[in-house]
Amino acid sequence: MSLKEKEISSKSIFKGRLIDLSVRTIKLPNGETSTREIVNHQPAAAVIAINKKQQMLLVEQWREPIKQLTIEIPAGLIDPTDASPLDAMKRELNEEGGYHADYWEKITEIYSSPGFTNEKLYLFYCDTLTKLQEKRSLDSDEFLTSHWYDLEELKKLSAKGKIVDAKTAYAISVWENMLLTGAETKEDND
């Protein structure tokens, strides 16, 4: 039996600056019908930025939906002015951290929660960082601080429940795996 669902109809409920919400009627694999509430979301880009001291750059910011401060990897929406997800990530690393990187590696593309949203995240890795003399300004509604953490500090923060952001937890896991498997980085080759 095919598991594919077929859209019968879709009704737009809300159109916003960041998201659109629709309700779809779908035909299930068994022939019955059901509804799906779908959040359409712009794609985003994020970075695992590692310095020469083997520390990861994270930002702390308030997240209103969960009403708490979070510790996250630098990330942001891919704007229409960005030529690619990589351009968006370079912009975010500049804005949120004040850094530029000469070497980039795309790690993966992931969906934040495919049960209800199509939000896609492009995850990059960089480890050839240069502190910028003049960084881009944050968005007008964005307030954050940046910090560097080594892997052991990140594992302790995670164990204490201080890292609640899924993309950041995933990024830490990717970085740890890179270290365990001896994956070469650009700095290793310099």
CSV table of C-alpha atoms in Angstrom, one decimal:
chain,number,residue,atom,x,y,z
A,1,MET,CA,0.0,0.0,0.0
A,2,SER,CA,1.2,3.5,-0.9
A,3,LEU,CA,1.5,5.8,2.1
A,4,LYS,CA,1.1,8.9,0.0
A,5,GLU,CA,-1.7,11.3,0.8
A,6,LYS,CA,-3.5,13.3,-1.9
A,7,GLU,CA,-4.6,16.9,-1.5
A,8,ILE,CA,-8.2,17.4,-2.3
A,9,SER,CA,-8.6,21.1,-1.3
A,10,SER,CA,-6.8,23.8,0.6
A,11,LYS,CA,-8.1,26.9,2.4
A,12,SER,CA,-5.9,29.8,3.4
A,13,ILE,CA,-6.6,30.8,7.0
A,14,PHE,CA,-3.8,33.4,7.6
A,15,LYS,CA,-1.1,35.2,5.7
A,16,GLY,CA,1.6,36.8,7.7
A,17,ARG,CA,5.1,38.2,7.4
A,18,LEU,CA,6.9,35.0,8.4
A,19,ILE,CA,4.2,32.3,8.0
A,20,ASP,CA,1.1,31.4,6.2
A,21,LEU,CA,-1.5,28.9,7.6
A,22,SER,CA,-3.8,26.8,5.5
A,23,VAL,CA,-6.1,23.8,6.2
A,24,ARG,CA,-6.0,21.1,3.6
A,25,THR,CA,-8.4,18.3,3.1
A,26,ILE,CA,-6.5,15.2,2.1
A,27,LYS,CA,-7.4,11.7,0.9
A,28,LEU,CA,-5.7,9.1,3.1
A,29,PRO,CA,-4.1,5.9,1.7
A,30,ASN,CA,-7.1,3.9,2.9
A,31,GLY,CA,-9.5,6.1,0.8
A,32,GLU,CA,-10.9,8.1,3.8
A,33,THR,CA,-10.5,11.9,4.1
A,34,SER,CA,-8.9,14.0,6.9
A,35,THR,CA,-7.6,17.5,7.4
A,36,ARG,CA,-4.1,18.8,7.9
A,37,GLU,CA,-3.2,22.2,9.3
A,38,ILE,CA,-0.1,23.4,7.4
A,39,VAL,CA,2.3,26.2,8.4
A,40,ASN,CA,4.2,27.5,5.3
A,41,HIS,CA,7.4,29.1,6.5
A,42,GLN,CA,10.3,30.7,4.7
A,43,PRO,CA,13.5,28.6,4.5
A,44,ALA,CA,16.4,29.5,6.9
A,45,ALA,CA,20.1,29.0,7.1
A,46,ALA,CA,22.3,28.3,10.2
A,47,VAL,CA,25.9,27.7,10.9
A,48,ILE,CA,28.2,25.6,13.1
A,49,ALA,CA,31.0,28.2,13.5
A,50,ILE,CA,34.1,26.9,15.2
A,51,ASN,CA,37.0,29.1,16.3
A,52,LYS,CA,40.7,28.2,16.6
A,53,LYS,CA,40.2,27.3,20.3
A,54,GLN,CA,37.7,24.6,19.2
A,55,GLN,CA,34.7,26.5,20.5
A,56,MET,CA,31.3,26.9,18.9
A,57,LEU,CA,29.7,30.3,18.5
A,58,LEU,CA,26.2,30.5,20.0
A,59,VAL,CA,23.8,33.4,20.5
A,60,GLU,CA,21.5,34.0,23.5
A,61,GLN,CA,18.1,35.6,22.8
A,62,TRP,CA,14.6,35.8,24.0
A,63,ARG,CA,12.1,33.6,22.2
A,64,GLU,CA,8.5,34.8,22.8
A,65,PRO,CA,6.7,31.6,21.7
A,66,ILE,CA,8.3,29.7,24.6
A,67,LYS,CA,8.8,32.8,26.9
A,68,GLN,CA,12.4,32.1,27.7
A,69,LEU,CA,16.0,32.9,26.8
A,70,THR,CA,17.5,30.3,24.4
A,71,ILE,CA,21.1,29.5,23.4
A,72,GLU,CA,21.2,28.8,19.7
A,73,ILE,CA,23.6,28.6,16.7
A,74,PRO,CA,23.5,31.7,14.5
A,75,ALA,CA,20.6,31.4,12.0
A,76,GLY,CA,18.1,33.4,10.1
A,77,LEU,CA,15.6,33.5,7.3
A,78,ILE,CA,16.7,33.4,3.7
A,79,ASP,CA,15.7,36.7,2.3
A,80,PRO,CA,14.6,37.4,-1.3
A,81,THR,CA,17.8,39.5,-1.6
A,82,ASP,CA,20.0,36.4,-0.8
A,83,ALA,CA,21.3,34.6,-3.9
A,84,SER,CA,21.5,31.4,-2.0
A,85,PRO,CA,21.2,29.8,1.5
A,86,LEU,CA,25.0,30.2,1.8
A,87,ASP,CA,24.6,34.0,1.3
A,88,ALA,CA,22.0,34.1,4.0
A,89,MET,CA,24.3,32.2,6.4
A,90,LYS,CA,27.2,34.5,5.6
A,91,ARG,CA,24.9,37.5,6.4
A,92,GLU,CA,23.8,35.9,9.7
A,93,LEU,CA,27.3,35.0,10.8
A,94,ASN,CA,28.2,38.7,10.2
A,95,GLU,CA,25.1,40.2,11.9
A,96,GLU,CA,24.9,37.8,14.9
A,97,GLY,CA,28.6,37.1,15.5
A,98,GLY,CA,30.6,39.8,13.8
A,99,TYR,CA,32.6,37.2,11.8
A,100,HIS,CA,33.5,36.3,8.3
A,101,ALA,CA,34.7,32.8,7.2
A,102,ASP,CA,36.8,31.9,4.2
A,103,TYR,CA,35.9,28.2,4.2
A,104,TRP,CA,32.3,26.8,4.2
A,105,GLU,CA,30.9,23.4,4.0
A,106,LYS,CA,27.2,22.5,3.6
A,107,ILE,CA,26.3,19.9,6.2
A,108,THR,CA,22.7,19.1,5.4
A,109,GLU,CA,19.1,20.3,4.8
A,110,ILE,CA,16.6,19.5,7.5
A,111,TYR,CA,12.9,20.2,8.2
A,112,SER,CA,12.1,21.6,11.7
A,113,SER,CA,8.9,19.7,12.2
A,114,PRO,CA,7.5,18.1,9.0
A,115,GLY,CA,4.2,17.1,10.7
A,116,PHE,CA,2.9,20.6,10.4
A,117,THR,CA,5.4,22.9,8.7
A,118,ASN,CA,7.5,23.0,5.5
A,119,GLU,CA,10.2,25.1,7.2
A,120,LYS,CA,13.6,24.0,5.8
A,121,LEU,CA,16.9,24.7,7.4
A,122,TYR,CA,20.2,24.7,5.5
A,123,LEU,CA,23.0,23.9,7.9
A,124,PHE,CA,26.6,24.9,7.2
A,125,TYR,CA,30.0,24.4,8.9
A,126,CYS,CA,32.9,26.9,9.0
A,127,ASP,CA,36.1,27.1,11.0
A,128,THR,CA,38.2,29.8,9.3
A,129,LEU,CA,36.8,32.8,11.1
A,130,THR,CA,38.0,36.4,11.0
A,131,LYS,CA,36.6,39.0,13.4
A,132,LEU,CA,35.2,41.9,11.4
A,133,GLN,CA,36.1,45.5,12.2
A,134,GLU,CA,32.7,46.6,11.2
A,135,LYS,CA,29.8,44.2,11.4
A,136,ARG,CA,26.3,44.5,10.0
A,137,SER,CA,23.6,45.7,12.3
A,138,LEU,CA,21.1,43.3,13.8
A,139,ASP,CA,17.6,43.4,12.5
A,140,SER,CA,15.6,46.2,14.2
A,141,ASP,CA,13.6,43.8,16.3
A,142,GLU,CA,16.5,41.5,17.1
A,143,PHE,CA,18.4,41.6,20.5
A,144,LEU,CA,21.1,39.0,21.3
A,145,THR,CA,24.5,38.4,22.8
A,146,SER,CA,27.1,35.9,21.4
A,147,HIS,CA,29.2,33.5,23.4
A,148,TRP,CA,31.8,30.8,22.7
A,149,TYR,CA,31.5,27.3,24.2
A,150,ASP,CA,33.7,24.2,23.9
A,151,LEU,CA,32.2,20.8,23.4
A,152,GLU,CA,32.3,19.8,27.1
A,153,GLU,CA,30.5,23.1,28.1
A,154,LEU,CA,27.8,22.4,25.5
A,155,LYS,CA,27.3,18.9,26.7
A,156,LYS,CA,26.9,20.2,30.3
A,157,LEU,CA,24.4,22.9,29.1
A,158,SER,CA,22.5,20.2,27.2
A,159,ALA,CA,22.4,17.8,30.1
A,160,LYS,CA,21.0,20.7,32.3
A,161,GLY,CA,18.2,21.4,29.8
A,162,LYS,CA,19.7,24.8,28.9
A,163,ILE,CA,19.8,24.0,25.2
A,164,VAL,CA,16.2,23.5,24.1
A,165,ASP,CA,16.6,24.5,20.4
A,166,ALA,CA,16.5,21.5,18.1
A,167,LYS,CA,18.7,22.9,15.4
A,168,THR,CA,21.4,23.7,18.0
A,169,ALA,CA,21.1,20.3,19.7
A,170,TYR,CA,21.5,18.7,16.2
A,171,ALA,CA,24.5,21.0,15.4
A,172,ILE,CA,26.3,20.0,18.6
A,173,SER,CA,25.8,16.4,17.7
A,174,VAL,CA,27.2,16.9,14.2
A,175,TRP,CA,30.2,18.8,15.6
A,176,GLU,CA,30.9,16.1,18.2
A,177,ASN,CA,30.6,13.4,15.5
A,178,MET,CA,33.1,15.3,13.3
A,179,LEU,CA,35.5,15.4,16.2
A,180,LEU,CA,35.1,11.7,17.1
A,181,THR,CA,35.5,10.6,13.5
A,182,GLY,CA,38.4,12.9,12.9
A,183,ALA,CA,36.8,14.7,10.0
A,184,GLU,CA,39.3,17.1,8.6
A,185,THR,CA,38.5,20.8,8.7
A,186,LYS,CA,40.1,23.6,6.7
A,187,GLU,CA,42.1,24.6,9.7
A,188,ASP,CA,43.6,21.1,10.0
A,189,ASN,CA,44.9,21.5,6.5
A,190,ASP,CA,46.5,25.0,7.1
